[in-house]
mmCIF file with all atom_site columns, C-alpha atoms in Angstrom:
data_model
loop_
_atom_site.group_PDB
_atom_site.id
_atom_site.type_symbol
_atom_site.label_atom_id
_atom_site.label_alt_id
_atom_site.label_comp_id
_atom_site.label_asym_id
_atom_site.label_entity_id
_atom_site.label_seq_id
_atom_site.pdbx_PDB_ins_code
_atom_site.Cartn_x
_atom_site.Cartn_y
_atom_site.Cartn_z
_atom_site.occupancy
_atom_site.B_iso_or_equiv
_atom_site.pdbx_formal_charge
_atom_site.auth_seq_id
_atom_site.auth_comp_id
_atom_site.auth_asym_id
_atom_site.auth_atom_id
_atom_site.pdbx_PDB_model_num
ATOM 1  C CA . UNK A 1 1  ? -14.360 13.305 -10.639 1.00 0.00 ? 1  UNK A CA 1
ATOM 2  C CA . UNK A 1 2  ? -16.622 16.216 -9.521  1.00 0.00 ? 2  UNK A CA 1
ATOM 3  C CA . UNK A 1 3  ? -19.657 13.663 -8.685  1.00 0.00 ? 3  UNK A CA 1
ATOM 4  C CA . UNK A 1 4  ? -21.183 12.735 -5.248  1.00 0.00 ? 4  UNK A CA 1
ATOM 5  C CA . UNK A 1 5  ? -19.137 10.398 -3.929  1.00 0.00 ? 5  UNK A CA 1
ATOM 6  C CA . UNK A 1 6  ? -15.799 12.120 -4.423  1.00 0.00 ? 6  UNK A CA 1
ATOM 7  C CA . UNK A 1 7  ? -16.930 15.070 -2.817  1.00 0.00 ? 7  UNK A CA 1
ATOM 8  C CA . UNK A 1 8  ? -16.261 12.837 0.726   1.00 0.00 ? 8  UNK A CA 1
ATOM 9  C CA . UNK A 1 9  ? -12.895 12.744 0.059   1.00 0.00 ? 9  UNK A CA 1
ATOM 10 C CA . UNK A 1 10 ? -12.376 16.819 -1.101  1.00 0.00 ? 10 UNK A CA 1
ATOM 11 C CA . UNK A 1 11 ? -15.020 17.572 1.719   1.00 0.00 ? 11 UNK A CA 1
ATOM 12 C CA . UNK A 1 12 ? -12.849 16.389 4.409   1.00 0.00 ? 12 UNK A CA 1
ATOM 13 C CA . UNK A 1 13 ? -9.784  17.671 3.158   1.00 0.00 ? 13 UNK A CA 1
ATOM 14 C CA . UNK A 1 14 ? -11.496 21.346 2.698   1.00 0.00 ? 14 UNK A CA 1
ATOM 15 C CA . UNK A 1 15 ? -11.417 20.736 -0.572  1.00 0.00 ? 15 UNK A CA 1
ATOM 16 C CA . UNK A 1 16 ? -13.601 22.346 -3.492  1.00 0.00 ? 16 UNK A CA 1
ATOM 17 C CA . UNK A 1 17 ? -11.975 20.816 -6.531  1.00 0.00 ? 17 UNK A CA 1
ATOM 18 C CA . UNK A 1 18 ? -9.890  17.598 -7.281  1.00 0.00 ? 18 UNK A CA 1
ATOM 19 C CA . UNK A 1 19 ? -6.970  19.750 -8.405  1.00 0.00 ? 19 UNK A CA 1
ATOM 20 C CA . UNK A 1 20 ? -7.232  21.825 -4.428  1.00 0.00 ? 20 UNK A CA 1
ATOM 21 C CA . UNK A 1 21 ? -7.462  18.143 -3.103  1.00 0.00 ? 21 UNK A CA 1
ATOM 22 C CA . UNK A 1 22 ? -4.182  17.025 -4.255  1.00 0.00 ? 22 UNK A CA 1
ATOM 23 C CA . UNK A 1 23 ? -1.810  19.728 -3.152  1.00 0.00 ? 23 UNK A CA 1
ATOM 24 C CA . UNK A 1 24 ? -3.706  19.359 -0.098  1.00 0.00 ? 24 UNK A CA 1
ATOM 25 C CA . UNK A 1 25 ? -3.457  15.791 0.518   1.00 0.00 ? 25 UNK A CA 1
ATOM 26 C CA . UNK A 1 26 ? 0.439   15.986 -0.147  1.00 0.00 ? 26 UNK A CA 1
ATOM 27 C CA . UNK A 1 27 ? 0.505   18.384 2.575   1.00 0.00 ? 27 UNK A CA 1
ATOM 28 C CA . UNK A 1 28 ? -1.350  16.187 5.145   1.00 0.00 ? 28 UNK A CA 1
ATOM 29 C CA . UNK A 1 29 ? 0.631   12.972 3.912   1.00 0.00 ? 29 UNK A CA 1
ATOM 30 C CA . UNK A 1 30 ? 4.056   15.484 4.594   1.00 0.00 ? 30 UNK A CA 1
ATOM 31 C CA . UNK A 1 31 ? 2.518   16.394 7.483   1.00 0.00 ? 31 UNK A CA 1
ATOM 32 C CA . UNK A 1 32 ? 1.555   12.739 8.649   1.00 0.00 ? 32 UNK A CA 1
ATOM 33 C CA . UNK A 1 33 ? 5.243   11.336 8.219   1.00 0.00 ? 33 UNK A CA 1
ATOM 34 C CA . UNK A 1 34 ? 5.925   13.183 10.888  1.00 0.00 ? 34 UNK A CA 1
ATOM 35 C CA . UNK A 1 35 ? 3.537   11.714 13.585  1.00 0.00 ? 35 UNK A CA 1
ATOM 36 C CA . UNK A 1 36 ? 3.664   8.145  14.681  1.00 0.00 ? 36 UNK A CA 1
ATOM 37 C CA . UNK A 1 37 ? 0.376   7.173  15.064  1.00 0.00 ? 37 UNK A CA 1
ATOM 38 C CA . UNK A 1 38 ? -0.099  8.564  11.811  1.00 0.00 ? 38 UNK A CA 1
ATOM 39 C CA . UNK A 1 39 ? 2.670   6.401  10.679  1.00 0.00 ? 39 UNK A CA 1
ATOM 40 C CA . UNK A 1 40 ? 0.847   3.546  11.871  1.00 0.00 ? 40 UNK A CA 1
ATOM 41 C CA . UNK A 1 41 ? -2.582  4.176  9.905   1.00 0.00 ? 41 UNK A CA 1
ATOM 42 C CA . UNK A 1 42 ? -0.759  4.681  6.538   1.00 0.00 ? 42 UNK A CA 1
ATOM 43 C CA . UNK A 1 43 ? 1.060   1.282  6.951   1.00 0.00 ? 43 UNK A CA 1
ATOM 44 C CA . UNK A 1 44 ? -1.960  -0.546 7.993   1.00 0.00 ? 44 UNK A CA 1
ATOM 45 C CA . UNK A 1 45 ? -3.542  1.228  5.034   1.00 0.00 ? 45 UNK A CA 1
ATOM 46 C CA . UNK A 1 46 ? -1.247  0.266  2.788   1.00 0.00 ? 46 UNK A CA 1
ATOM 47 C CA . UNK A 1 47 ? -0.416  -3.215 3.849   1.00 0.00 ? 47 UNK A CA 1
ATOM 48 C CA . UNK A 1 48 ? -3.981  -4.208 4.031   1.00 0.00 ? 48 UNK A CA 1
ATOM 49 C CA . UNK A 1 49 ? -5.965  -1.932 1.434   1.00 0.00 ? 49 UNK A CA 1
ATOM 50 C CA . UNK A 1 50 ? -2.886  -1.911 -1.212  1.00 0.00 ? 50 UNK A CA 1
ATOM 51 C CA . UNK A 1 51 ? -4.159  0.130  -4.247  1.00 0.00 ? 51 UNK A CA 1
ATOM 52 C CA . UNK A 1 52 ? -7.756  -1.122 -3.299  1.00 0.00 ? 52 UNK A CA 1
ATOM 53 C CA . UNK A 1 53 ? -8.750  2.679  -2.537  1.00 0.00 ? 53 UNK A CA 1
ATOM 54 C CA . UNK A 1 54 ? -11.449 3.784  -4.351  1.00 0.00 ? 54 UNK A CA 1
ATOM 55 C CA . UNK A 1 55 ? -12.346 7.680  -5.576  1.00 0.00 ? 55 UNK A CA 1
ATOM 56 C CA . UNK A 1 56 ? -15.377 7.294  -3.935  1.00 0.00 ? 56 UNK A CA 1
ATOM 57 C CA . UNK A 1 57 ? -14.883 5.731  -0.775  1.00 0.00 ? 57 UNK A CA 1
ATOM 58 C CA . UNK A 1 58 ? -16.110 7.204  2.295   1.00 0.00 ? 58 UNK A CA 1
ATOM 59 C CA . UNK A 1 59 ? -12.388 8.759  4.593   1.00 0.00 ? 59 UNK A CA 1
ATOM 60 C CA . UNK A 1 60 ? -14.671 8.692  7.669   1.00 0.00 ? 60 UNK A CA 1
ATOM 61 C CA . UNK A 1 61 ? -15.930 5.036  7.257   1.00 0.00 ? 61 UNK A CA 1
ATOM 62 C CA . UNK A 1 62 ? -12.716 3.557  6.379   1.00 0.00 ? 62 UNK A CA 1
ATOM 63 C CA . UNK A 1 63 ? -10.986 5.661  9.407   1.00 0.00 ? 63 UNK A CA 1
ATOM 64 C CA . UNK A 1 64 ? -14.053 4.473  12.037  1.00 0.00 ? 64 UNK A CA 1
ATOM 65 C CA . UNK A 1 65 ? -12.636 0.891  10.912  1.00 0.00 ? 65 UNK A CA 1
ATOM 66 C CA . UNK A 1 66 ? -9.559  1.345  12.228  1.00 0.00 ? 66 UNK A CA 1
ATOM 67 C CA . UNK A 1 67 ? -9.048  0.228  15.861  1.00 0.00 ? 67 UNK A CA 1
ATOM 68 C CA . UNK A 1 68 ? -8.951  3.300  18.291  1.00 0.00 ? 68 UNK A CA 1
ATOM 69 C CA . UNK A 1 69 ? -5.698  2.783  18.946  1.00 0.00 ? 69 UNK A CA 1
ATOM 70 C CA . UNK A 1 70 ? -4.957  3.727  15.412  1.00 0.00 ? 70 UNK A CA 1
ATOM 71 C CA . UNK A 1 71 ? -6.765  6.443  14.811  1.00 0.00 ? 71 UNK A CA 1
ATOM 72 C CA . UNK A 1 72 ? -6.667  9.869  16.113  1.00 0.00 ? 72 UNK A CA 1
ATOM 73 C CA . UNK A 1 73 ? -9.253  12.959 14.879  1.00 0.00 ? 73 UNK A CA 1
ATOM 74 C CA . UNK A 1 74 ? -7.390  13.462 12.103  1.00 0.00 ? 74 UNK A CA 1
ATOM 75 C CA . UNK A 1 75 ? -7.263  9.261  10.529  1.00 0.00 ? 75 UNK A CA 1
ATOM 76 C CA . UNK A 1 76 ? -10.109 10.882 8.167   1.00 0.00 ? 76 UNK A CA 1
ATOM 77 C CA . UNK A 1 77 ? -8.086  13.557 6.574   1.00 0.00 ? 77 UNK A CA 1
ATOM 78 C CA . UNK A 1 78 ? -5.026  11.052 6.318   1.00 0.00 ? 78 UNK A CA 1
ATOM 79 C CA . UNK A 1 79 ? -7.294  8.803  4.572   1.00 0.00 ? 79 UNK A CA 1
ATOM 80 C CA . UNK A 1 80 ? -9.440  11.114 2.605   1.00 0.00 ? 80 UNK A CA 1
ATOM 81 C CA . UNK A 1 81 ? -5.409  12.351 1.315   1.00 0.00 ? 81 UNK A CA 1
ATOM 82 C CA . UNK A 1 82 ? -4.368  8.539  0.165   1.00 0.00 ? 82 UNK A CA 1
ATOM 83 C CA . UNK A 1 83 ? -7.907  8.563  -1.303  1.00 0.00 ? 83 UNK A CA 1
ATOM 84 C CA . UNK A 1 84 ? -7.402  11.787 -3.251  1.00 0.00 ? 84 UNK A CA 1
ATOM 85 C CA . UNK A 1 85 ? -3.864  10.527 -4.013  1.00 0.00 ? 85 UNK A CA 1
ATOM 86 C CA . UNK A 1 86 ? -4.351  6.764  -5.078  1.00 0.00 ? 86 UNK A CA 1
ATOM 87 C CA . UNK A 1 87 ? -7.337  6.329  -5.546  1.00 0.00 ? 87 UNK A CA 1
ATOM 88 C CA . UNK A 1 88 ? -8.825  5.016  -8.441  1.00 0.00 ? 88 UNK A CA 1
ATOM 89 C CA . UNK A 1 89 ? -12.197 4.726  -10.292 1.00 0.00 ? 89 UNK A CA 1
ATOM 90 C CA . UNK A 1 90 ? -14.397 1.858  -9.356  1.00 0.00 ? 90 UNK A CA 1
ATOM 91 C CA . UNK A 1 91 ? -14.986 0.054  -12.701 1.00 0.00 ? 91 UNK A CA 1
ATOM 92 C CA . UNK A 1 92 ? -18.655 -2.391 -12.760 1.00 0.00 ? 92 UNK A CA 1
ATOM 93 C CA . UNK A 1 93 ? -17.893 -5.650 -13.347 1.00 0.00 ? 93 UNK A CA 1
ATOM 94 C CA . UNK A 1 94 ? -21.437 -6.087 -14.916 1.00 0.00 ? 94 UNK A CA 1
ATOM 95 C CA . UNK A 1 95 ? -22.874 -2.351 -16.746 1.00 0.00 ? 95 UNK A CA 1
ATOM 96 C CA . UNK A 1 96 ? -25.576 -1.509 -14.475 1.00 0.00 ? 96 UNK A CA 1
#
């Protein structure tokens, strides 16, 4: 989990290792029950993504997705802590 493409998720949470990430993203989850518009962002998330969140998806793409209205400058660390959280390996259909 220490490759390339994880490292978006752990970089935006301030994160140098997976095991930082997590107790960090269950802070800014804690943290983002408590704001509305942050409310809204994790049920879009969830309602629409489901447990399609991939270790190495990109928290600042997905949040830029995300109509203005529900996102505020911190969408990418609420993201990059479901990421951390739930997210799951991206298994090849086909071996490359």
């Amino acid at each position: 989990m220490d490759d390339h493409t994880t490292n978006r998720a752990l970089s935006v949470l301030g994160s140098a290792t997976f095991t930082e990430a997590r107790d960090r993203a269950t802070q800014v989850l804690a943290n983002a029950l408590r704001c509305p518009r942050c409310q809204k962002l994790l049920g879009h998330v969830f309602d629409n993504l489901g447990s399609t969140l991939f270790l190495d998806d990109d928290p600042v793409a997905l949040a830029c997705a995300f109509d203005p209205g529900e996102r505020d400058p911190f969408a990418a660390r609420v993201l990059a802590a479901c990421i951390v959280l739930s997210g799951r390996a991206r298994v090849l259909a086909v071996p490359a």
